[in-house]
Amino acid sequence: MSDSSSAATLRRLATAARRERVGWGRGVSTLTRITGIALQTPWQAAIAIVSTLVAAVLQLLIPVLLGRAVDQTQVVVGSGSGAEAAQAALLTTAMLLLACSVFRGIFTTLQNYYSESVGHNVGYSIRLAYYRKIQNLSFSFHDRVHSGDLITLGMLDLEGVRMFFSTGLVRLVLLSILIGIGGYLLLTTDLVLGLVALSFVPFVAWRSSVAQLRLRATWLELQERLSVLSRVMEENLAGIRVVRAFAARAHELGKFATASTSALELAFARVGIRVRNTSAMTLSFFMAMGLVLWVGGTKVIAGEISVGTLTSFLTFMTILQMPVRQLGMLVNSFARASTCGDRIFTLLDLEVSVEDAPDAKPLELTEGTLRFDGVDFSYPETVDRQTLRGITFEARRGETVGIVGPPGSGKSTIAHLVPRFYDVTGGSISLDGQDIRSVTLRSLRTSVAVVQQDVFLFTTSIENNVAYGDPWAKEPRIERASDSAQLHRYIMGLPAGYQTVVGERGSSLSGGQRQRLSIARTLLLKPAVLIFDDSTAALDAHTEQRIRTAMQRQANERVTIIIAHRLSSLMHADQILFLEGGVVVERGTHEELLELGGRYRALYDLQVRPGEDADVEVAV
Amino acid sequence: MTAEVEAERNDVRDDGRRPPRAVVGSHRIDEEMFGRVFDGKVVSRIWAFVKPYQRQMLIAVAAVLVFTGTQLMIPLIIRNAIDDGLVGGGGLAALHGAILVFAAVIAVNFGASYVQESVVGRTAEAVLFDIRQAMFAHLQDVSLSFMDRTEVGRLMSRLQGDVNSMQEFLETSVLSVGDITLLFGIIFSMLWLDFRLGLMTMAVLPVLFIVRIFWLPRARVAFMAAHETNSITNGALAEAIHGVRAVQSMDRQDVNFALYEEKAQANLQAHLRAARYAQVMVPIVDSLTGIAMAVVIVVGGSMVLGQSLDVGVMVAFLFYIQRFFDPIRSLTMQYSVMQRAMASGQRLTEVLDVAVDVRDAPDAITLSPDMDGSVEFRNVTFGYNPGQPVLRNVSFKVNPGETVALVGPTGSGKSSAMSLVHRFYDVQEGQILVGGHDVRSLTQQSLGEQIAMVLQEPYLFTGTVLENIRYTKTDASREDVIAAAEAVGAHSFIMALPDGYDTELGERGGNLSLGQRQLLSFARALVANAKVLVLDEATASVDSYTERQIQKALELLLKGRTGLVIAHRLATIRGADRIIVLQNGELIEEGNHDQLMANAGPYARLYNVSYASFDDLPEVAADADSDDMTASRT
């Protein structure tokens, strides 16, 4: 499966599929794979399992010893030596019990710690694999998968897989021993009483599994409703000016109440599910206990069993109670791990569609010539519609290419093809005669830089943001780049200067400042091909002019591609392509195109004399 | 050149040093997780939310007590069954009596457990939603300058995280009642059954208390650290996902992976450490339980042998010991919950106490839709901080149906003037009249209905196109909405969307272009059908085709309305009936385009240096010194 294809794969990753059940065979193979990862720490896994066995057996000994102690008090004490012997027997039992308790504690600790440890190691290795995969999956994947879903996958689904070893496998061993050996001991001691004592097990196991599965299903639903509620609140707070401007207080409170009520109703329903089941489980346990007391008591009176045996039956039950209730969690753990694991592994197994060719060599730049040769392109989701058709142009070092055209004409797509964010579907792009698909991605992307339309800033200092592409850069280079982007003066005016934290949660920059920061971090890289993808829209004409002047100094060392809708941004280019419907319809210098009197001319008239109607079809 | 770049990047890369300027994710610990255990003020504020559920809480506490009581009785019944029925002379009759009592007790236990859990669960949920509702409603009224100062994320963490920890607190505080009762119940029962044996058995209790007191603070630090590293690694993951395009285009994958690996490793170690802390208690509790049982067997057993204790009592002791440590364990855990809840409660009350600056006057009147639509500033002085006015003695009048353009550099007070018309803030001196009424004498609701506002950044809500255009005018028909969209020229692109008017918009209208979002916000203002339109023109440029559409829509929007426009574009400014030039909060020029050009004042200067857009003054004024600076740096 490749990350640019298989809509079904992507759908499986989507939230809508969260409740979808995974097929039986698939589930088994997913769980096997998780177990395989858990066994990468074989010693820890072995210690966890062995400790579980030992702890469970020791725990089963406790009721036996308690019963024995009770019986030892029931011997008819005759002579003094008999009393001493009885005392000694009691002391032995007490010491055994103490030893049992201490060792049970120690082995339980080992069991818990090592199973947690195995789980965390599983989490760690999946976390790293996931991070690496996400970082390398190509744009076409990220275009179609919600970032929120990917985050959920990396947090909640990972948790489900991580917990499988401790809450699934280890608990399964524990329960098997407790119920298996414990049940065997009870049944062989007294078949009838054993059956009575175990009578609550099937009922509780069933109820708790049903309850856990239902709680999980409703939990997912509740999360969805709560996220609607948070969205209502978040949008209200972020857009509070619009809310107030429209005097929308009542309207917004209404929206809140609707979302809130729907979440509250489900929260109530969940309380209901939980309560009904826990109360019923407790009742069934106590009923079984009452029956044991009754049947066992009758047997004691009849002299069939001793008081000690009855006591050990009753304490057995208290020991079994918790693990049996946890059967539901066990079932849930298996269900959760198989669905979560399936989603995670599906993603980890995706092939990256844009990758180094097996024989890829580093890019070797000599002349620095960029060539588009009959390039066709269509996005994976719209294969039937070509976004670009037969684009051919060449730019030598020092040249500037301007690309202009109506919205949706494919301008930005050109910007994305040069650094191989997507691969062309026809024709080729080459740098100094080397097809960009034949060179390593790293060498290509260090030579080609794009200033993107939407600026993503990282939550760290301005300095680190400017040096993002080259975190080894020294201060003077950072300042030079910021200065060329006309940002240095602004930064120096900030109280913390270059140490000011920006980004999602940092102090807010205006749209223009963000764009300038993005330009600065690209200029720092001194690429051989520099592409501006409509990335000066938020700048005023003056600033843009000054940035252009500052860049002039290095412009003769690289190819510059400027994509813009403001003609003043690109009219100085050596070559301007007018793109429409993915095809170059006009090309030439500014003067030539004005002369031509075609679409470029019409656009020019529209921009220079915006108040007057120009002869151009307006299509929005 | 390229070779030099490569060299610059490689020589340092190869020495294996960690890049000095690279980080992934960010984490700011800006909130104290634990406060005082008890804060009377906070408790009384929260109590106000619990009070409406007083009856439920009483029922819950009563149910908890009954529930705990029945749990305490079970070992006693077993003891009676053994001592009276099995060992004593009572025989089957006594056994059956005990079984009947047992049946009655578990029936009561079932009922109490049902009542307790459902009432506590539901009440805690309900209180949680009430607190959230109160905070949300309060935030609708607080001053906008508070909202400007405060990050949305911070408020959201109040509305979610802090509110949730209050819920946790409510649930556990009721359960604590049960735990305390259980603890004292067990102690009392054991002492009552046999005072001496009881005392001896309980000798282990103080040991556990002391161990836990030493253990808890350290363990808590470890648990918190594990929790903290979780958010750190998840934050870094989220950043990698959101910024994947930037990461790939700057080829940072390897550096980031190495940094992420460090964080993941730290997370792993923190969790293992927390697990060690959590697990170290298990053998201690088990050993103490073992000691207590051994004491009962040796001491109690000898007493039974010596006929001074009934065997049933010994069995009851053994049952009690197994439950002995549960309440202590949960009580110490609840202590942390309490602390967290107090810190959260503190933050919640801070939000609830934010002052509301702008309120309706007691005798506020409703602004009639038939008012003339005039807007007047009379000697208005206004500032966000006293002593720092952003508007100084500004007076002007916008006549009904007239369009006035506000022009001036950033910080000249344009946006503030706009906010005042809508009474987002109150003036410090002077007054603002809408339709001849001081805005402070009108209800905010009726004022808001008569003033439509279009903000610089078009802001859309999640929902369909239709819902967005309609917004508060829920009674507007589909036809009204379509007519408005057609009027502003948005109809054709809306129809091209997958579901037309019923297309769900992405987050903030993410699936639309900026220009399209602007057109939708125009349509929304048109449907609001107000007498006065206040508009802040967008500065970011959109493509020329959309641009023209927006200009046309703007003209239409202003037709027949009083318009107050913060203008950036030449076309808008030239089309205005009058232009008001603001600088440093003062009105420095007023007139139409031709008059101002004839004046040859600041406006004319600006006009001459601008090309197709009317950009901000300081860029022009600052030109000279910035050039100097560039010169000196190069």
mmCIF file of C-alpha atoms in Angstrom, chain A residues 280-533:
data_model
loop_
_atom_site.group_PDB
_atom_site.id
_atom_site.type_symbol
_atom_site.label_atom_id
_atom_site.label_comp_id
_atom_site.label_asym_id
_atom_site.label_seq_id
_atom_site.Cartn_x
_atom_site.Cartn_y
_atom_site.Cartn_z
ATOM 1 C CA ALA A 280 -25.425 -6.436 39.743
ATOM 2 C CA MET A 281 -21.931 -7.898 39.882
ATOM 3 C CA THR A 282 -21.553 -7.123 43.568
ATOM 4 C CA LEU A 283 -24.960 -8.593 44.273
ATOM 5 C CA SER A 284 -24.211 -11.813 42.413
ATOM 6 C CA PHE A 285 -20.932 -12.172 44.275
ATOM 7 C CA PHE A 286 -22.577 -11.688 47.647
ATOM 8 C CA MET A 287 -25.359 -14.064 46.698
ATOM 9 C CA ALA A 288 -22.804 -16.731 45.895
ATOM 10 C CA MET A 289 -21.096 -15.990 49.195
ATOM 11 C CA GLY A 290 -24.384 -16.339 51.041
ATOM 12 C CA LEU A 291 -25.003 -19.672 49.316
ATOM 13 C CA VAL A 292 -21.538 -20.922 50.251
ATOM 14 C CA LEU A 293 -22.228 -19.938 53.822
ATOM 15 C CA TRP A 294 -25.568 -21.727 53.718
ATOM 16 C CA VAL A 295 -24.527 -24.903 51.879
ATOM 17 C CA GLY A 296 -21.111 -24.991 53.559
ATOM 18 C CA GLY A 297 -22.603 -24.275 56.964
ATOM 19 C CA THR A 298 -25.043 -27.146 56.498
ATOM 20 C CA LYS A 299 -22.152 -29.412 55.552
ATOM 21 C CA VAL A 300 -20.145 -28.320 58.592
ATOM 22 C CA ILE A 301 -23.087 -29.103 60.837
ATOM 23 C CA ALA A 302 -23.422 -32.439 59.088
ATOM 24 C CA GLY A 303 -19.723 -32.970 59.791
ATOM 25 C CA GLU A 304 -18.811 -33.285 56.086
ATOM 26 C CA ILE A 305 -16.318 -30.441 56.081
ATOM 27 C CA SER A 306 -14.465 -28.452 58.706
ATOM 28 C CA VAL A 307 -14.952 -24.787 59.674
ATOM 29 C CA GLY A 308 -11.469 -24.170 58.272
ATOM 30 C CA THR A 309 -12.478 -25.501 54.869
ATOM 31 C CA LEU A 310 -15.501 -23.225 54.880
ATOM 32 C CA THR A 311 -13.274 -20.284 55.820
ATOM 33 C CA SER A 312 -10.872 -21.052 53.035
ATOM 34 C CA PHE A 313 -13.760 -21.238 50.563
ATOM 35 C CA LEU A 314 -15.005 -17.865 51.692
ATOM 36 C CA THR A 315 -11.561 -16.261 51.503
ATOM 37 C CA PHE A 316 -10.957 -17.857 48.109
ATOM 38 C CA MET A 317 -14.029 -16.051 46.936
ATOM 39 C CA THR A 318 -12.833 -12.681 48.178
ATOM 40 C CA ILE A 319 -9.559 -13.265 46.386
ATOM 41 C CA LEU A 320 -11.292 -14.251 43.153
ATOM 42 C CA GLN A 321 -13.743 -11.361 43.254
ATOM 43 C CA MET A 322 -11.461 -8.622 41.909
ATOM 44 C CA PRO A 323 -9.772 -10.571 39.125
ATOM 45 C CA VAL A 324 -13.110 -11.842 37.885
ATOM 46 C CA ARG A 325 -14.492 -8.337 37.743
ATOM 47 C CA GLN A 326 -11.430 -7.443 35.755
ATOM 48 C CA LEU A 327 -12.316 -10.017 33.132
ATOM 49 C CA GLY A 328 -14.214 -7.256 31.420
ATOM 50 C CA MET A 329 -11.110 -5.153 31.312
ATOM 51 C CA LEU A 330 -9.263 -8.103 29.852
ATOM 52 C CA VAL A 331 -11.806 -8.465 27.079
ATOM 53 C CA ASN A 332 -11.688 -4.737 26.541
ATOM 54 C CA SER A 333 -7.924 -4.773 26.416
ATOM 55 C CA PHE A 334 -7.936 -7.394 23.660
ATOM 56 C CA ALA A 335 -10.608 -5.554 21.695
ATOM 57 C CA ARG A 336 -8.893 -2.227 22.096
ATOM 58 C CA ALA A 337 -5.438 -3.470 21.235
ATOM 59 C CA SER A 338 -6.629 -5.216 18.092
ATOM 60 C CA THR A 339 -8.475 -2.160 16.709
ATOM 61 C CA CYS A 340 -5.854 0.353 17.811
ATOM 62 C CA GLY A 341 -2.993 -1.844 16.672
ATOM 63 C CA ASP A 342 -4.653 -2.418 13.338
ATOM 64 C CA ARG A 343 -4.859 1.308 12.710
ATOM 65 C CA ILE A 344 -1.308 1.990 13.807
ATOM 66 C CA PHE A 345 0.198 -0.879 11.842
ATOM 67 C CA THR A 346 -1.775 0.092 8.750
ATOM 68 C CA LEU A 347 -0.084 3.442 8.928
ATOM 69 C CA LEU A 348 3.351 2.066 9.738
ATOM 70 C CA ASP A 349 3.097 -0.306 6.793
ATOM 71 C CA LEU A 350 2.279 2.386 4.248
ATOM 72 C CA GLU A 351 4.869 2.834 1.571
ATOM 73 C CA VAL A 352 6.109 6.351 1.175
ATOM 74 C CA SER A 353 5.237 7.387 -2.364
ATOM 75 C CA VAL A 354 8.019 9.925 -2.717
ATOM 76 C CA GLU A 355 11.248 8.222 -1.748
ATOM 77 C CA ASP A 356 14.862 7.954 -2.812
ATOM 78 C CA ALA A 357 15.288 5.701 -5.829
ATOM 79 C CA PRO A 358 17.389 2.605 -4.994
ATOM 80 C CA ASP A 359 20.308 4.002 -6.956
ATOM 81 C CA ALA A 360 19.784 7.646 -6.004
ATOM 82 C CA LYS A 361 22.883 9.791 -6.044
ATOM 83 C CA PRO A 362 23.428 13.171 -4.430
ATOM 84 C CA LEU A 363 22.530 16.083 -6.652
ATOM 85 C CA GLU A 364 25.542 17.673 -8.322
ATOM 86 C CA LEU A 365 25.061 21.279 -9.210
ATOM 87 C CA THR A 366 27.196 22.850 -11.886
ATOM 88 C CA GLU A 367 25.334 25.329 -14.049
ATOM 89 C CA GLY A 368 22.310 25.502 -11.763
ATOM 90 C CA THR A 369 19.792 25.136 -14.562
ATOM 91 C CA LEU A 370 16.234 24.107 -13.780
ATOM 92 C CA ARG A 371 14.236 22.477 -16.544
ATOM 93 C CA PHE A 372 10.572 21.505 -16.805
ATOM 94 C CA ASP A 373 10.090 19.168 -19.724
ATOM 95 C CA GLY A 374 6.486 18.529 -20.721
ATOM 96 C CA VAL A 375 5.400 18.132 -17.107
ATOM 97 C CA ASP A 376 1.950 16.654 -16.488
ATOM 98 C CA PHE A 377 0.502 16.305 -13.053
ATOM 99 C CA SER A 378 -2.699 15.173 -11.433
ATOM 100 C CA TYR A 379 -3.422 14.771 -7.727
ATOM 101 C CA PRO A 380 -4.047 11.205 -6.577
ATOM 102 C CA GLU A 381 -7.607 12.001 -5.474
ATOM 103 C CA THR A 382 -8.514 13.518 -8.847
ATOM 104 C CA VAL A 383 -6.638 11.298 -11.242
ATOM 105 C CA ASP A 384 -9.123 12.008 -14.013
ATOM 106 C CA ARG A 385 -8.444 15.725 -13.897
ATOM 107 C CA GLN A 386 -5.006 16.936 -14.878
ATOM 108 C CA THR A 387 -3.812 19.846 -12.810
ATOM 109 C CA LEU A 388 -0.848 20.575 -15.074
ATOM 110 C CA ARG A 389 -0.384 19.699 -18.723
ATOM 111 C CA GLY A 390 2.776 19.893 -20.763
ATOM 112 C CA ILE A 391 4.570 22.534 -18.733
ATOM 113 C CA THR A 392 7.928 23.252 -20.300
ATOM 114 C CA PHE A 393 10.361 25.973 -19.357
ATOM 115 C CA GLU A 394 13.981 26.445 -18.490
ATOM 116 C CA ALA A 395 15.644 28.812 -16.070
ATOM 117 C CA ARG A 396 19.362 29.367 -15.680
ATOM 118 C CA ARG A 397 21.177 30.490 -12.591
ATOM 119 C CA GLY A 398 20.481 34.157 -11.987
ATOM 120 C CA GLU A 399 17.148 34.105 -13.779
ATOM 121 C CA THR A 400 13.730 34.779 -12.346
ATOM 122 C CA VAL A 401 10.569 33.093 -13.548
ATOM 123 C CA GLY A 402 7.222 34.660 -12.728
ATOM 124 C CA ILE A 403 4.083 32.530 -12.709
ATOM 125 C CA VAL A 404 0.663 34.112 -12.701
ATOM 126 C CA GLY A 405 -2.855 32.956 -13.413
ATOM 127 C CA PRO A 406 -6.363 32.735 -12.018
ATOM 128 C CA PRO A 407 -7.072 30.768 -8.829
ATOM 129 C CA GLY A 408 -6.918 27.018 -9.392
ATOM 130 C CA SER A 409 -4.778 27.265 -12.509
ATOM 131 C CA GLY A 410 -2.049 25.080 -10.974
ATOM 132 C CA LYS A 411 0.503 27.725 -9.956
ATOM 133 C CA SER A 412 1.182 26.346 -6.492
ATOM 134 C CA THR A 413 1.403 22.833 -7.846
ATOM 135 C CA ILE A 414 4.476 23.858 -9.838
ATOM 136 C CA ALA A 415 6.070 25.064 -6.606
ATOM 137 C CA HIS A 416 5.393 21.683 -4.998
ATOM 138 C CA LEU A 417 6.846 19.629 -7.796
ATOM 139 C CA VAL A 418 10.374 21.029 -7.762
ATOM 140 C CA PRO A 419 11.313 19.789 -4.256
ATOM 141 C CA ARG A 420 9.403 16.554 -5.034
ATOM 142 C CA PHE A 421 6.625 17.076 -2.537
ATOM 143 C CA TYR A 422 4.724 15.235 -5.256
ATOM 144 C CA ASP A 423 6.073 13.333 -8.234
ATOM 145 C CA VAL A 424 5.159 14.380 -11.751
ATOM 146 C CA THR A 425 2.765 12.058 -13.536
ATOM 147 C CA GLY A 426 4.253 12.806 -16.937
ATOM 148 C CA GLY A 427 7.336 14.503 -18.361
ATOM 149 C CA SER A 428 10.246 15.360 -16.105
ATOM 150 C CA ILE A 429 11.891 18.022 -14.027
ATOM 151 C CA SER A 430 15.658 18.194 -13.984
ATOM 152 C CA LEU A 431 18.416 20.191 -12.377
ATOM 153 C CA ASP A 432 21.590 20.385 -14.424
ATOM 154 C CA GLY A 433 20.393 17.488 -16.487
ATOM 155 C CA GLN A 434 19.721 15.185 -13.519
ATOM 156 C CA ASP A 435 16.116 14.066 -13.229
ATOM 157 C CA ILE A 436 15.061 15.057 -9.723
ATOM 158 C CA ARG A 437 13.686 11.534 -9.197
ATOM 159 C CA SER A 438 17.180 10.124 -9.650
ATOM 160 C CA VAL A 439 18.857 12.165 -6.899
ATOM 161 C CA THR A 440 18.575 11.819 -3.138
ATOM 162 C CA LEU A 441 15.734 13.718 -1.513
ATOM 163 C CA ARG A 442 18.085 15.231 1.025
ATOM 164 C CA SER A 443 20.399 16.740 -1.588
ATOM 165 C CA LEU A 444 17.423 17.940 -3.611
ATOM 166 C CA ARG A 445 15.639 19.574 -0.719
ATOM 167 C CA THR A 446 18.738 21.314 0.582
ATOM 168 C CA SER A 447 19.128 22.847 -2.876
ATOM 169 C CA VAL A 448 15.499 23.751 -3.470
ATOM 170 C CA ALA A 449 13.601 25.928 -1.021
ATOM 171 C CA VAL A 450 9.962 26.976 -1.108
ATOM 172 C CA VAL A 451 8.472 29.852 0.833
ATOM 173 C CA GLN A 452 5.031 28.404 1.431
ATOM 174 C CA GLN A 453 1.723 30.168 1.211
ATOM 175 C CA ASP A 454 0.645 29.158 4.705
ATOM 176 C CA VAL A 455 3.351 29.799 7.217
ATOM 177 C CA PHE A 456 3.863 27.243 9.930
ATOM 178 C CA LEU A 457 5.976 28.587 12.757
ATOM 179 C CA PHE A 458 7.431 26.299 15.377
ATOM 180 C CA THR A 459 6.846 27.116 18.989
ATOM 181 C CA THR A 460 10.301 28.256 19.869
ATOM 182 C CA SER A 461 12.413 31.411 19.680
ATOM 183 C CA ILE A 462 12.523 33.547 16.551
ATOM 184 C CA GLU A 463 16.192 32.655 16.296
ATOM 185 C CA ASN A 464 15.453 28.926 16.216
ATOM 186 C CA ASN A 465 12.712 29.485 13.684
ATOM 187 C CA VAL A 466 14.967 31.396 11.334
ATOM 188 C CA ALA A 467 17.632 28.707 11.724
ATOM 189 C CA TYR A 468 15.122 25.905 11.323
ATOM 190 C CA GLY A 469 16.568 24.528 8.115
ATOM 191 C CA ASP A 470 20.112 24.739 9.446
ATOM 192 C CA PRO A 471 20.180 24.561 13.228
ATOM 193 C CA TRP A 472 23.950 24.911 13.198
ATOM 194 C CA ALA A 473 23.751 28.427 11.785
ATOM 195 C CA LYS A 474 25.596 31.165 13.657
ATOM 196 C CA GLU A 475 24.061 34.459 14.762
ATOM 197 C CA PRO A 476 25.433 36.663 11.961
ATOM 198 C CA ARG A 477 23.852 34.442 9.321
ATOM 199 C CA ILE A 478 20.543 34.451 11.144
ATOM 200 C CA GLU A 479 20.606 38.203 11.428
ATOM 201 C CA ARG A 480 21.591 38.653 7.791
ATOM 202 C CA ALA A 481 18.710 36.491 6.653
ATOM 203 C CA SER A 482 16.259 38.312 8.927
ATOM 204 C CA ASP A 483 17.541 41.606 7.707
ATOM 205 C CA SER A 484 17.063 40.649 4.059
ATOM 206 C CA ALA A 485 13.508 39.636 4.944
ATOM 207 C CA GLN A 486 13.002 43.077 6.519
ATOM 208 C CA LEU A 487 12.388 41.544 9.903
ATOM 209 C CA HIS A 488 15.576 42.364 11.805
ATOM 210 C CA ARG A 489 14.453 45.816 12.855
ATOM 211 C CA TYR A 490 11.151 44.517 14.181
ATOM 212 C CA ILE A 491 12.845 41.703 16.096
ATOM 213 C CA MET A 492 15.341 44.050 17.698
ATOM 214 C CA GLY A 493 12.406 46.143 18.870
ATOM 215 C CA LEU A 494 10.958 43.209 20.818
ATOM 216 C CA PRO A 495 11.867 43.034 24.504
ATOM 217 C CA ALA A 496 13.400 39.570 24.123
ATOM 218 C CA GLY A 497 14.742 40.174 20.620
ATOM 219 C CA TYR A 498 15.661 36.975 18.817
ATOM 220 C CA GLN A 499 14.773 34.947 21.902
ATOM 221 C CA THR A 500 11.096 35.902 21.650
ATOM 222 C CA VAL A 501 9.030 32.757 21.493
ATOM 223 C CA VAL A 502 6.645 32.595 18.563
ATOM 224 C CA GLY A 503 4.433 29.916 17.109
ATOM 225 C CA GLU A 504 1.122 28.479 18.074
ATOM 226 C CA ARG A 505 1.404 29.340 21.682
ATOM 227 C CA GLY A 506 3.999 32.074 21.482
ATOM 228 C CA SER A 507 3.436 35.774 21.148
ATOM 229 C CA SER A 508 1.424 36.432 18.071
ATOM 230 C CA LEU A 509 2.921 37.863 14.939
ATOM 231 C CA SER A 510 0.855 39.532 12.261
ATOM 232 C CA GLY A 511 0.316 37.757 8.957
ATOM 233 C CA GLY A 512 2.935 39.936 7.292
ATOM 234 C CA GLN A 513 5.494 39.295 10.016
ATOM 235 C CA ARG A 514 4.917 35.565 9.799
ATOM 236 C CA GLN A 515 5.515 35.705 6.077
ATOM 237 C CA ARG A 516 8.696 37.657 6.556
ATOM 238 C CA LEU A 517 9.919 35.138 9.115
ATOM 239 C CA SER A 518 9.200 32.379 6.672
ATOM 240 C CA ILE A 519 11.141 34.241 3.981
ATOM 241 C CA ALA A 520 14.040 34.742 6.397
ATOM 242 C CA ARG A 521 14.313 31.054 7.240
ATOM 243 C CA THR A 522 14.332 30.193 3.555
ATOM 244 C CA LEU A 523 16.922 32.833 2.666
ATOM 245 C CA LEU A 524 19.206 31.435 5.369
ATOM 246 C CA LEU A 525 19.469 28.213 3.393
ATOM 247 C CA LYS A 526 20.920 29.930 0.305
ATOM 248 C CA PRO A 527 19.238 27.463 -2.027
ATOM 249 C CA ALA A 528 20.051 27.006 -5.698
ATOM 250 C CA VAL A 529 16.365 27.234 -6.530
ATOM 251 C CA LEU A 530 14.182 29.579 -4.498
ATOM 252 C CA ILE A 531 10.433 29.478 -4.963
ATOM 253 C CA PHE A 532 7.983 32.002 -3.580
ATOM 254 C CA ASP A 533 4.577 30.374 -3.543
#
